[in-house]
Short mmCIF file of C-alpha atoms in Angstrom, two decimals:
data_model
loop_
_atom_site.label_atom_id
_atom_site.label_comp_id
_atom_site.label_asym_id
_atom_site.label_seq_id
_atom_site.Cartn_x
_atom_site.Cartn_y
_atom_site.Cartn_z
CA MET A 15 21.24 34.55 -1.88
CA GLU A 16 18.68 34.71 0.69
CA LYS A 17 16.07 35.83 -1.56
CA VAL A 18 16.46 32.69 -4.21
CA VAL A 19 16.51 30.07 -1.50
CA GLU A 20 13.24 31.32 0.23
CA HIS A 21 11.78 31.44 -3.26
CA THR A 22 12.99 27.94 -4.08
CA ARG A 23 11.29 26.90 -0.62
CA SER A 24 7.86 28.66 -1.59
CA VAL A 25 8.18 26.53 -4.99
CA SER A 26 8.32 23.61 -3.42
CA ILE A 27 5.88 24.23 -0.99
CA GLY A 28 3.66 25.10 -4.37
CA LYS A 29 4.70 21.63 -5.62
CA VAL A 30 3.68 20.12 -2.62
CA GLU A 31 0.17 21.75 -1.98
CA SER A 32 -0.35 20.94 -5.97
CA VAL A 33 0.35 17.71 -6.47
CA PHE A 34 -2.22 16.95 -3.10
CA LYS A 35 -4.65 18.79 -4.52
CA LEU A 36 -4.32 16.57 -7.80
CA GLN A 37 -4.20 13.10 -5.60
CA LYS A 38 -7.25 13.97 -3.54
CA ASP A 39 -9.33 15.04 -6.74
CA ALA A 40 -8.11 11.92 -8.17
CA PHE A 41 -9.23 9.64 -5.29
CA ASN A 42 -12.25 11.24 -5.36
CA ARG A 43 -13.23 10.43 -8.91
CA ASN A 44 -12.16 6.89 -8.56
CA PRO A 45 -12.69 5.95 -4.05
CA TYR A 46 -12.48 2.26 -4.92
CA PRO A 47 -9.83 0.97 -7.43
CA SER A 48 -10.73 -2.46 -9.35
CA LEU A 49 -8.74 -5.53 -8.24
CA GLN A 50 -7.37 -4.99 -12.05
CA GLU A 51 -6.39 -1.36 -11.70
CA ARG A 52 -4.41 -1.94 -8.66
CA LEU A 53 -2.94 -5.35 -10.09
CA GLU A 54 -1.80 -3.06 -13.12
CA SER A 55 -0.32 -0.86 -11.10
CA LEU A 56 2.03 -3.46 -9.45
CA LYS A 57 2.83 -4.99 -11.97
CA LYS A 58 4.45 -1.52 -13.55
CA LEU A 59 5.80 -1.64 -10.48
CA GLU A 60 7.44 -4.67 -11.02
CA GLN A 61 8.88 -3.15 -14.42
CA LEU A 62 9.48 -0.12 -13.17
CA ILE A 63 12.30 -1.43 -10.70
CA LEU A 64 12.95 -4.87 -12.82
CA GLY A 65 14.42 -2.69 -16.09
CA ASN A 66 16.54 -0.25 -14.24
CA GLN A 67 18.00 -2.71 -11.64
CA LYS A 68 21.42 -0.93 -12.58
CA TYR A 69 20.84 2.77 -12.73
CA ILE A 70 19.56 1.67 -8.94
CA ALA A 71 22.33 0.27 -7.08
CA LYS A 72 24.53 2.83 -9.27
CA ALA A 73 22.20 5.72 -8.19
CA ILE A 74 21.86 4.49 -4.29
CA SER A 75 25.88 3.61 -4.06
CA GLU A 76 26.90 7.34 -5.75
CA ASP A 77 23.97 8.81 -2.68
CA PHE A 78 26.81 6.60 -0.17
CA GLY A 79 30.09 7.68 -1.72
CA ASN A 80 30.29 3.46 -1.78
CA ARG A 81 27.84 0.79 -1.32
CA ALA A 82 28.20 -2.82 -2.89
CA ILE A 83 26.36 -3.34 -5.63
CA GLN A 84 25.05 -7.34 -4.68
CA GLU A 85 24.32 -5.93 -1.01
CA THR A 86 21.44 -3.23 -2.84
CA LYS A 87 20.29 -6.37 -5.32
CA ILE A 88 19.63 -8.59 -2.79
CA ALA A 89 17.98 -6.26 0.49
CA GLU A 90 16.03 -4.36 -2.19
CA ILE A 91 15.44 -5.03 -5.22
CA TYR A 92 14.61 -8.28 -4.34
CA GLY A 93 12.89 -7.41 -1.47
CA CYS A 94 10.82 -4.82 -3.22
CA ILE A 95 10.36 -7.52 -6.36
CA ASP A 96 8.98 -10.56 -3.75
CA GLU A 97 6.77 -8.18 -1.66
CA ILE A 98 5.37 -6.98 -5.23
CA ARG A 99 4.65 -10.96 -6.08
CA TYR A 100 3.27 -12.02 -3.43
CA THR A 101 0.98 -9.23 -3.10
CA ARG A 102 -0.22 -9.86 -6.41
CA LYS A 103 -0.80 -13.17 -5.52
CA ARG A 104 -2.82 -12.85 -2.66
CA LEU A 105 -4.83 -9.13 -3.67
CA LYS A 106 -8.02 -10.62 -4.65
CA LYS A 107 -8.30 -12.58 -1.68
CA TRP A 108 -7.46 -9.61 0.21
CA MET A 109 -10.16 -7.08 -1.37
CA LYS A 110 -12.98 -9.56 -0.97
CA MET A 111 -15.89 -8.16 1.40
CA GLN A 112 -15.88 -10.02 4.69
CA LYS A 113 -18.91 -11.89 6.43
CA ARG A 114 -18.80 -10.97 10.07
CA HIS A 115 -21.44 -13.17 12.90
CA VAL A 116 -24.73 -12.85 13.18
CA PRO A 117 -26.42 -13.38 16.28
CA LEU A 118 -29.31 -16.00 16.48
CA LEU A 119 -32.30 -13.61 17.64
CA LEU A 120 -31.28 -11.41 14.54
CA ARG A 121 -31.98 -13.90 12.02
CA GLY A 122 -32.30 -12.38 7.86
CA VAL A 123 -29.42 -9.81 8.84
CA LYS A 124 -26.24 -9.45 7.52
CA ASN A 125 -23.07 -8.15 9.03
CA ARG A 126 -19.38 -7.28 6.89
CA VAL A 127 -16.36 -5.77 5.95
CA LEU A 128 -15.69 -4.19 3.24
CA PRO A 129 -11.75 -2.74 3.07
CA GLN A 130 -11.42 0.04 1.24
CA PRO A 131 -8.49 2.82 0.85
CA LYS A 132 -8.11 6.05 2.88
CA GLY A 133 -7.30 8.19 0.22
CA VAL A 134 -3.60 9.78 -0.01
CA VAL A 135 -0.88 8.41 2.12
CA ALA A 136 2.72 10.08 2.61
CA ILE A 137 5.34 8.39 2.76
CA VAL A 138 8.65 9.68 4.28
CA THR A 139 11.49 7.16 3.59
CA PRO A 140 15.06 7.45 5.14
CA TRP A 141 18.47 7.42 3.34
CA ASN A 142 19.97 3.82 4.06
CA TYR A 143 17.73 1.29 2.22
CA PRO A 144 16.03 3.94 0.09
CA LEU A 145 14.46 1.89 -2.00
CA LEU A 146 13.16 -0.75 -0.15
CA LEU A 147 11.49 1.56 1.86
CA SER A 148 10.14 3.33 -0.32
CA VAL A 149 8.60 0.46 -2.22
CA GLY A 150 7.42 -1.66 0.46
CA PRO A 151 5.09 0.39 2.06
CA LEU A 152 3.94 1.60 -1.69
CA VAL A 153 3.19 -1.94 -2.30
CA SER A 154 0.71 -2.19 0.85
CA ALA A 155 -0.41 1.35 -0.10
CA ILE A 156 -1.52 0.86 -3.39
CA SER A 157 -2.80 -2.78 -3.25
CA ALA A 158 -5.32 -0.67 -0.72
CA GLY A 159 -6.21 1.28 -3.62
CA ASN A 160 -5.10 4.56 -2.39
CA ARG A 161 -2.82 7.45 -3.71
CA CYS A 162 0.43 7.73 -2.89
CA MET A 163 3.25 10.75 -2.09
CA ILE A 164 7.00 9.75 -1.71
CA LYS A 165 9.28 12.45 0.11
CA MET A 166 12.87 10.92 0.03
CA ALA A 167 15.76 11.83 2.34
CA ALA A 168 18.07 14.66 1.32
CA ASN A 169 21.24 12.38 1.93
CA SER A 170 19.35 10.25 -1.60
CA ARG A 171 19.65 12.92 -3.97
CA ALA A 172 21.00 10.41 -6.72
CA LEU A 173 18.32 7.65 -5.96
CA SER A 174 15.72 10.17 -5.68
CA ALA A 175 16.57 12.51 -8.68
CA LEU A 176 16.22 8.65 -10.87
CA LEU A 177 13.02 7.68 -8.87
CA HIS A 178 11.17 10.65 -9.93
CA GLN A 179 12.27 10.64 -13.30
CA LEU A 180 11.72 6.61 -13.58
CA PHE A 181 8.13 6.50 -11.40
CA ASN A 182 6.91 10.26 -13.85
CA ARG A 183 7.57 7.44 -16.66
CA PHE A 184 4.95 4.46 -15.56
CA PHE A 185 2.55 6.10 -13.48
CA PRO A 186 0.97 9.09 -13.48
CA GLU A 187 1.20 12.51 -10.87
CA ASP A 188 -2.20 11.67 -9.71
CA LEU A 189 -1.64 8.06 -8.44
CA VAL A 190 2.38 8.02 -7.39
CA ALA A 191 4.14 11.02 -7.39
CA ILE A 192 8.26 11.08 -6.16
CA LEU A 193 8.76 14.71 -5.04
CA PRO A 194 12.14 15.48 -4.74
CA GLU A 195 14.34 18.19 -2.43
CA VAL A 196 11.24 18.33 -0.31
CA SER A 197 11.92 19.27 3.66
CA ALA A 198 10.74 16.54 5.65
CA THR A 199 8.58 20.10 7.46
CA GLU A 200 7.36 21.07 4.25
CA PHE A 201 6.14 18.04 2.79
CA THR A 202 4.43 16.55 6.44
CA ALA A 203 1.90 20.04 6.15
CA GLN A 204 -1.33 18.54 3.94
CA ALA A 205 -3.97 16.54 5.46
CA TYR A 206 -3.08 13.52 4.19
CA ASP A 207 -5.21 10.49 4.80
CA HIS A 208 -2.72 8.32 5.93
CA MET A 209 1.17 8.92 6.92
CA ILE A 210 4.23 6.54 7.33
CA PHE A 211 7.23 7.76 7.99
CA THR A 212 10.55 5.29 8.47
CA GLY A 213 13.99 7.03 10.17
CA SER A 214 14.42 8.69 13.86
CA GLY A 215 12.41 9.22 17.08
CA LYS A 216 13.43 12.39 16.96
CA VAL A 217 12.14 13.17 13.35
CA GLY A 218 9.07 10.37 14.20
CA LYS A 219 7.47 12.50 17.29
CA MET A 220 7.92 15.72 14.70
CA VAL A 221 5.84 14.11 11.77
CA MET A 222 2.89 13.01 14.68
CA ARG A 223 2.41 16.16 16.01
CA ARG A 224 2.34 17.94 12.43
CA ALA A 225 -0.29 14.68 11.41
CA ALA A 226 -2.13 15.49 14.96
CA ASP A 227 -2.61 19.10 13.30
CA HIS A 228 -5.18 17.09 10.74
CA LEU A 229 -6.06 14.09 13.03
CA THR A 230 -4.37 11.75 9.73
CA PRO A 231 -3.46 8.26 10.66
CA VAL A 232 0.19 7.53 11.26
CA THR A 233 2.49 4.45 11.05
CA LEU A 234 5.76 5.16 12.67
CA GLU A 235 8.78 2.35 12.08
CA LEU A 236 11.60 4.20 14.53
CA GLY A 237 14.84 1.72 14.66
CA GLY A 238 16.47 1.19 18.67
CA LYS A 239 18.75 -0.52 20.06
CA SER A 240 18.21 -4.21 19.30
CA PRO A 241 19.78 -7.26 21.05
CA ALA A 242 21.14 -10.29 20.20
CA ILE A 243 21.33 -12.95 22.81
CA ILE A 244 23.29 -16.15 22.64
CA CYS A 245 22.19 -18.51 25.34
CA GLY A 246 24.53 -21.17 26.81
CA ASP A 247 22.99 -23.42 24.34
CA PHE A 248 23.95 -22.14 21.03
CA ASP A 249 27.20 -22.02 19.85
CA GLU A 250 29.22 -18.97 19.77
CA ASN A 251 30.57 -19.59 16.23
CA ILE A 252 27.46 -20.59 14.20
CA ALA A 253 25.98 -17.50 16.16
CA ALA A 254 28.90 -14.76 14.97
CA GLU A 255 29.10 -15.43 11.83
CA ARG A 256 25.31 -14.75 11.63
CA ILE A 257 25.32 -11.81 13.87
CA LEU A 258 28.16 -10.43 12.32
CA SER A 259 27.03 -10.78 9.04
CA SER A 260 23.99 -8.75 10.13
CA LYS A 261 25.72 -6.60 12.22
CA PHE A 262 28.44 -5.52 8.85
CA PHE A 263 25.87 -5.88 6.19
CA ASN A 264 25.83 -1.71 5.01
CA ALA A 265 27.97 -1.13 7.41
CA GLY A 266 25.43 -1.40 9.99
CA GLN A 267 22.82 0.91 8.90
CA THR A 268 20.09 -0.66 9.09
CA CYS A 269 17.59 -0.07 11.80
CA VAL A 270 16.90 -3.76 12.73
CA ALA A 271 20.83 -4.28 12.76
CA PRO A 272 21.73 -5.92 16.38
CA ASP A 273 22.36 -3.01 18.52
CA TYR A 274 24.39 -5.11 21.37
CA LEU A 275 24.85 -8.26 22.27
CA LEU A 276 24.39 -10.56 25.66
CA ILE A 277 26.98 -13.17 25.59
CA PRO A 278 27.42 -15.98 28.25
CA GLU A 279 31.05 -14.82 29.92
CA GLU A 280 32.15 -18.42 29.21
CA LYS A 281 31.41 -18.14 25.73
CA LEU A 282 33.28 -15.00 24.29
CA SER A 283 36.35 -15.98 23.55
CA GLY A 284 35.05 -18.14 21.48
CA PHE A 285 32.92 -15.40 19.41
CA LEU A 286 36.03 -13.10 19.21
CA GLU A 287 38.32 -15.96 17.82
CA SER A 288 35.01 -16.48 15.23
CA SER A 289 34.77 -12.82 14.89
CA LYS A 290 38.43 -12.13 14.05
CA ARG A 291 38.76 -15.08 11.64
CA LEU A 292 35.08 -14.19 10.06
CA VAL A 293 35.86 -10.55 9.16
CA PRO A 294 39.11 -10.10 7.46
CA LYS A 295 37.55 -13.10 5.21
CA TRP A 296 34.87 -11.08 3.91
CA TYR A 297 36.13 -7.60 4.19
CA PRO A 298 40.05 -8.24 3.53
CA SER A 299 40.48 -4.09 3.63
CA LEU A 300 38.57 -1.01 4.33
CA ASN A 301 39.36 -0.46 0.20
CA SER A 302 36.53 -3.52 -0.38
CA GLU A 303 34.12 -2.53 -2.83
CA ASP A 304 31.55 -5.16 -0.86
CA TYR A 305 32.07 -2.93 2.39
CA THR A 306 29.50 -0.08 2.19
CA SER A 307 30.62 3.71 3.16
CA ILE A 308 28.85 5.19 5.98
CA VAL A 309 26.26 7.60 4.51
CA ASP A 310 28.10 11.09 5.13
CA GLU A 311 30.79 13.18 6.96
CA LYS A 312 28.43 13.83 9.79
CA ALA A 313 27.35 10.17 10.38
CA PHE A 314 31.17 9.23 10.03
CA ASN A 315 32.45 11.79 12.73
CA ARG A 316 29.87 10.77 15.26
CA LEU A 317 30.35 7.01 15.16
CA ASN A 318 34.31 7.87 15.90
CA THR A 319 33.20 10.05 18.45
CA PHE A 320 31.18 7.35 20.37
CA LEU A 321 34.78 5.05 19.77
CA LYS A 322 36.44 7.89 21.81
CA ASP A 323 33.94 7.77 24.39
CA ALA A 324 34.43 4.39 24.84
CA LEU A 325 37.98 4.17 24.91
CA GLU A 326 37.90 7.39 27.45
CA LYS A 327 35.68 5.18 29.53
CA GLY A 328 37.62 2.12 29.75
CA ALA A 329 36.30 0.10 27.60
CA THR A 330 38.04 -1.97 25.10
CA VAL A 331 37.78 -1.10 22.10
CA LEU A 332 38.72 -3.89 19.43
CA PRO A 333 38.99 -2.95 15.25
CA LEU A 334 38.26 -6.71 12.96
CA LEU A 335 40.69 -4.87 10.52
CA ASP A 336 44.21 -4.10 11.02
CA VAL A 337 43.68 -0.88 9.22
CA GLU A 338 43.07 2.88 10.79
CA ASN A 339 39.47 4.20 10.14
CA ASN A 340 39.23 6.16 6.74
CA LYS A 341 37.77 9.67 6.51
CA GLY A 342 38.35 9.78 2.98
CA LEU A 343 36.15 6.69 1.93
CA GLN A 344 34.04 7.12 4.73
CA LYS A 345 34.32 4.14 5.91
CA ILE A 346 34.60 2.44 9.70
CA ALA A 347 36.43 -1.18 10.33
CA PRO A 348 33.87 -3.45 11.71
CA THR A 349 34.22 -3.04 15.60
CA LEU A 350 33.49 -4.89 19.02
CA VAL A 351 33.79 -2.72 21.90
CA LEU A 352 33.92 -5.42 25.14
CA ASN A 353 32.73 -4.18 28.90
CA PRO A 354 31.04 -1.01 27.60
CA THR A 355 28.97 0.72 30.46
CA GLU A 356 25.84 2.88 30.63
CA ASP A 357 27.15 6.38 30.37
CA MET A 358 29.04 5.59 27.00
CA SER A 359 27.00 6.62 23.94
CA LEU A 360 27.00 3.34 22.97
CA LEU A 361 24.78 2.00 25.32
CA ARG A 362 22.28 5.19 24.75
CA GLU A 363 21.66 6.13 21.99
CA GLU A 364 21.29 3.44 18.48
CA ILE A 365 24.72 3.78 17.21
CA PHE A 366 23.62 2.79 12.84
CA GLY A 367 26.93 1.89 12.52
CA PRO A 368 29.44 -0.79 12.25
CA ILE A 369 30.26 -1.09 16.13
CA LEU A 370 28.62 -4.31 18.01
CA PRO A 371 29.25 -3.23 22.31
CA ILE A 372 29.22 -6.90 23.66
CA LEU A 373 27.86 -7.32 27.57
CA THR A 374 28.68 -10.60 29.03
CA TYR A 375 26.32 -12.17 31.44
CA ARG A 376 26.24 -15.17 34.21
CA ASN A 377 21.89 -15.69 34.46
CA LEU A 378 19.79 -15.11 31.48
CA SER A 379 16.86 -13.91 34.02
CA ASP A 380 19.25 -11.11 34.35
CA THR A 381 19.66 -10.26 30.41
CA ILE A 382 15.76 -10.10 30.43
CA ASP A 383 16.00 -7.58 32.99
CA TYR A 384 18.93 -5.46 31.20
CA ILE A 385 16.70 -6.00 27.76
CA ASN A 386 13.29 -4.73 29.60
CA SER A 387 14.62 -1.64 31.69
CA LYS A 388 15.75 -0.17 27.92
CA ASP A 389 13.10 1.21 25.08
CA ARG A 390 11.20 -1.48 23.37
CA PRO A 391 12.83 -2.44 20.76
CA LEU A 392 12.50 -2.59 16.96
CA ALA A 393 14.34 -6.44 17.26
CA LEU A 394 15.10 -9.15 19.15
CA TYR A 395 17.25 -11.99 18.21
CA ILE A 396 17.17 -14.85 20.58
CA PHE A 397 20.03 -17.71 19.52
CA SER A 398 19.30 -21.00 21.62
CA SER A 399 18.37 -24.47 20.29
CA SER A 400 15.93 -25.32 23.48
CA GLY A 401 11.90 -23.98 22.41
CA GLU A 402 11.58 -23.69 26.36
CA ILE A 403 14.22 -21.21 26.48
CA GLN A 404 13.11 -19.10 22.99
CA GLU A 405 9.17 -18.91 24.30
CA LYS A 406 10.62 -18.14 27.96
CA ILE A 407 12.55 -14.85 26.27
CA ILE A 408 9.67 -13.76 24.03
CA LYS A 409 7.15 -13.94 26.47
CA SER A 410 9.13 -12.23 29.30
CA THR A 411 10.07 -9.19 27.02
CA MET A 412 8.82 -6.92 24.32
CA SER A 413 10.24 -5.93 20.36
CA GLY A 414 8.65 -4.85 17.17
CA GLY A 415 9.80 -8.60 16.15
CA VAL A 416 11.81 -11.62 17.15
CA CYS A 417 14.63 -13.84 14.82
CA ILE A 418 15.19 -17.23 16.30
CA ASN A 419 18.86 -18.18 15.52
CA ASP A 420 20.13 -15.26 12.99
CA CYS A 421 19.03 -11.43 12.69
CA ALA A 422 17.65 -9.58 10.58
CA MET A 423 15.94 -12.72 8.18
CA HIS A 424 12.11 -11.56 9.13
CA VAL A 425 11.81 -8.46 7.88
CA SER A 426 12.49 -10.49 4.74
CA GLN A 427 9.04 -12.11 5.17
CA ALA A 428 6.73 -11.63 2.99
CA ASP A 429 3.89 -12.92 4.75
CA LEU A 430 4.92 -11.40 7.45
CA PRO A 431 4.51 -8.21 9.20
CA PHE A 432 7.01 -5.23 10.19
CA GLY A 433 6.57 -2.89 12.80
CA GLY A 434 8.38 -1.25 15.98
CA ILE A 435 6.49 -0.91 19.38
CA GLY A 436 6.64 1.99 21.80
CA ALA A 437 10.28 3.51 20.96
CA SER A 438 10.76 1.88 17.91
CA GLY A 439 7.15 2.87 16.56
CA MET A 440 3.84 1.92 15.71
CA GLY A 441 1.61 0.25 13.03
CA GLN A 442 3.00 -2.07 10.64
CA TYR A 443 3.08 -2.86 6.87
CA HIS A 444 4.25 -6.19 4.65
CA ALA A 445 1.50 -8.63 3.86
CA TYR A 446 -1.39 -8.61 4.33
CA GLU A 447 -1.28 -6.68 7.60
CA GLY A 448 0.23 -4.16 5.48
CA PHE A 449 -3.09 -4.64 3.04
CA LEU A 450 -4.55 -3.94 6.58
CA GLU A 451 -2.45 -0.64 7.46
CA PHE A 452 -3.67 1.39 4.61
CA SER A 453 -7.38 0.21 4.50
CA LYS A 454 -10.72 1.40 6.33
CA LEU A 455 -12.13 -1.53 7.46
CA ARG A 456 -15.84 -0.44 7.38
CA PRO A 457 -18.58 -2.22 8.92
CA ILE A 458 -21.82 -2.74 7.18
CA PHE A 459 -24.74 -3.83 8.90
CA THR A 460 -27.98 -4.68 6.73
CA GLN A 461 -30.83 -5.11 8.05
CA ALA A 462 -33.37 -8.08 7.70
CA LYS A 463 -36.81 -7.27 5.89
CA LYS A 464 -38.44 -8.05 9.67
CA SER A 465 -36.74 -5.90 12.65
CA ALA A 466 -36.01 -7.72 15.32
CA ALA A 467 -35.54 -4.76 17.24
CA VAL A 468 -38.99 -3.67 17.15
CA PRO A 469 -40.35 -4.84 20.72
CA LEU A 470 -37.59 -3.47 22.09
CA ARG A 471 -39.08 0.60 21.07
CA PRO A 472 -41.35 2.40 23.50
CA PRO A 473 -43.45 2.59 24.91
CA TYR A 474 -41.67 -0.16 27.27
CA GLY A 475 -43.40 -2.35 29.02
CA GLN A 476 -43.29 -6.15 30.68
CA ARG A 477 -42.87 -6.78 27.33
CA PHE A 478 -39.27 -5.46 27.54
CA ASP A 479 -38.23 -6.91 30.63
CA LYS A 480 -39.25 -10.22 29.29
CA ILE A 481 -37.16 -10.16 26.16
CA PHE A 482 -34.12 -7.93 27.76
CA ASN A 483 -33.97 -10.67 30.17
CA PHE A 484 -33.88 -14.09 27.84
CA LEU A 485 -31.14 -11.77 26.06
CA LEU A 486 -28.68 -12.02 29.26
CA ARG A 487 -30.18 -15.46 29.50
CA PHE A 488 -29.35 -16.35 25.64
CA LYS A 489 -26.64 -18.37 25.26
CA LEU A 490 -25.02 -17.49 21.96
#
C-alpha cells in the first residue's frame, strides 16, 4: 500500500512539473497575446460555464452533501458570467499603452507604461465557492495575457473532476490546466510568475513561504472575523434580514460572511424577534434543500465544539430552528450566541458556519476600539443612515472592503476590487485592479533626438551648477 501511495504522489509531482514547463514554453513563444486571443479565451470560458450549469451545480452539491442549486446559480454561475462580460467589454481599453507625464525640460521625450503579462499564474482554490474562486482569478489572469494552472481543494472532488474534463475540451493545456488530486505542497513548488491563494491564514503562510523560494509574487485572500455593526439610527428589523440572509447563505461557509455582530443594547430584543420570525420562514427544517450542508464531518464537529465551548463558558446559545443538529445530513441549525466572552473559540477563530455571536454596546467609539484591537478583517459591515457615522467608522478602521447597509454585496460588484489586508490577505483581483494585479506595469522611456541630459555630463563645472540650481527652482 505504501508503494502505491508513493507512486501516485511521484506521478502527480511529475504532472505538475510537465504542465508548468508546457505553459512556460508556450508563454515564451507568445509572451504578449493579442486582444483577440484574450477575448476568445474569455468567450470560451463563458461558453464552458453557460453550457454546463446543471452539471456544475450538481457536482458542487455532491461535494457539499447538499447545496441549494439556486445558491450556486446566483453566487457562482452568475458571478462568473458577470465578471467575464464586464472584462470583455473593457479589455481593449485596459491593454492600451498609457502615456505618462514628461517634464517641460525634457521636451521630445516619451514616457509610457505598458501592462504586460507576467507568465504562468498558479491559482489555489478553496472548497466553499469552488467555481467562483477558480474562475474569478482566472478571468483577471487570462485577460492580462497569462497562462494558468489551477489546483482545487480536496473537498471539491466531483467539481474538480468535471472541470478537468471541461477545460481539456475547451482549452489547450498550455493555456489553462486544472490539476486534480494534487496537494498544495506539490503544486506550489514551481517557479511561477504569480501565485494566488484563497483559504486559511495558516495555509496562506505556507504558500507564501513556498513562493519565497522563487521570489514569486503572491495574492492572498484569507478571510478572518468580519464584523457587522448596527448603529443606533438604523432599523434593527431591516438589519436582521440583511445580516442573517448573508450569514446563513451557504450555511455560513463564506469568507466574507459577518462573523460577529455589534448591536446597541436597546436594539437587541427587536433583532432577536426578527431573527426568530425570519429564519424558520427561510428554512422550515434542516431537511430543506434550500439549506446547505456543512462540507464534511471535520467541519461539522468543529462547529459543534464551538457551541459546546460557548455553553460551558456561560453564553446563551439560541438555535433559530426547533431541531437538533443533524450529523447524518451534516447540517447545523442557524444559531445566535449571546453574551460571548473573549476566551470562547467563537470570538478567537473564524467561524465559517451558521453561528453568529452577538455583542451589545453602549458607545459607538467602544465598538471601533474593539474592532481595531483585532486582526484587520476581510470585510466590515456598517448599518447606519448617517453619512457622518458611516464616514467616522470607515476612516477609523481598516478592512479589506466595506459594505454599507448590507452584507457581502461589495464582492459581487464587477467594478470593485476584492482583497484583504494584513491577516485577511494581500493584493486584489476583480475589475481593472485584477488586470493590473496579474500584469507587469512596464515603464518605457524614449529619448528625444537631442538629449537634454548632455549638459549634465562630465567634465562638471559652472554650467552644471547653473543648470542644477535652475532645476531646483523650476516649477513643473
